[in-house]
CSV table of C-alpha atoms in Angstrom, one decimal:
chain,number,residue,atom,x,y,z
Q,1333,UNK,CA,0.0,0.0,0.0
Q,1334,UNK,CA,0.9,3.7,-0.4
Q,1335,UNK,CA,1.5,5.8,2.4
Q,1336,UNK,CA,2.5,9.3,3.3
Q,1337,UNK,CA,5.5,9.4,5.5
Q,1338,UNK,CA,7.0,12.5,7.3
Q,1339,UNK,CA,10.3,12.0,9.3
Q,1340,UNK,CA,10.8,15.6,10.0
Q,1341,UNK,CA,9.3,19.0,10.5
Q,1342,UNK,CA,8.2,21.4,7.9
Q,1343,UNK,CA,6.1,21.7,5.2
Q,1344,UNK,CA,4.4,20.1,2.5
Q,1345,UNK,CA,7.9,19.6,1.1
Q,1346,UNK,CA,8.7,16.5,4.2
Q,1347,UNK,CA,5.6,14.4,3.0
Q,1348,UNK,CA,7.1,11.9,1.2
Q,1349,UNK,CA,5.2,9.2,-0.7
Q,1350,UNK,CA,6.6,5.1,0.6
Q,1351,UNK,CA,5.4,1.8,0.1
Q,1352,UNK,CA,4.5,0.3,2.6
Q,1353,UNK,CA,3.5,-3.2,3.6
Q,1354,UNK,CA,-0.6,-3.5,3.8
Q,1355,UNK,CA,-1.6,-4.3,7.8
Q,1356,UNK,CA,-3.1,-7.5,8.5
Q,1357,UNK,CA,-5.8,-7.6,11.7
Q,1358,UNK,CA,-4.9,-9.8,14.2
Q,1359,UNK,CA,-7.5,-11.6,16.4
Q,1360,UNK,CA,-10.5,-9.7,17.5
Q,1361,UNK,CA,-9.0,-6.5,15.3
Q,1362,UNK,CA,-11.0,-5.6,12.0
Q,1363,UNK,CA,-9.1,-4.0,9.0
Q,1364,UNK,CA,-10.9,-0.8,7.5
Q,1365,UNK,CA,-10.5,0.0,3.8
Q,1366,UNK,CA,-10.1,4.0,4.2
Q,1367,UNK,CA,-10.3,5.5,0.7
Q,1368,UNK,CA,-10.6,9.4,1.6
Q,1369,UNK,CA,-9.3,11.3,4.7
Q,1370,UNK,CA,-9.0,14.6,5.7
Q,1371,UNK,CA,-6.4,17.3,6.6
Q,1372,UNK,CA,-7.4,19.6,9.1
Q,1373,UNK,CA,-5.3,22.9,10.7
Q,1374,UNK,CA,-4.1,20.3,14.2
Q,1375,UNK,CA,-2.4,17.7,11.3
Q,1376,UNK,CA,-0.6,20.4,9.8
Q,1377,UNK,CA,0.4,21.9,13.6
Q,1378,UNK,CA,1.7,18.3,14.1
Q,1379,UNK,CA,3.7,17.8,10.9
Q,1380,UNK,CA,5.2,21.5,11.2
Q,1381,UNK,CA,6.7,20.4,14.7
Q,1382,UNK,CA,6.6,16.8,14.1
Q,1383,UNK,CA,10.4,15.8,15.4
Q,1384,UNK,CA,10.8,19.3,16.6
């Protein structure tokens, strides 16, 4: 699966794009097919001082 990864602080330019290896639920755990999320003003506060 794709994923956005951010190993530092700063802007959009630290959002890097990484495969990454789908999850698989363990027992009692559901997996949930997320096809759309949101980015609000507190996930941008948390990137911009992400391993500040």
């Amino acid at each position: 699966m794709k994923a956005i990864v951010i190993n530092e602080a700063g802007g959009p330019e630290v959002l890097r794009l990484r495969e990454r290896p789908s999850p698989r639920p363990g027992p009692g755990e559901v997996l949930v097919d997320i096809r759309v999320a949101g980015v609000n003003f507190f996930d941008t506060a948390i990137r911009r001082q992400a391993m500040a």
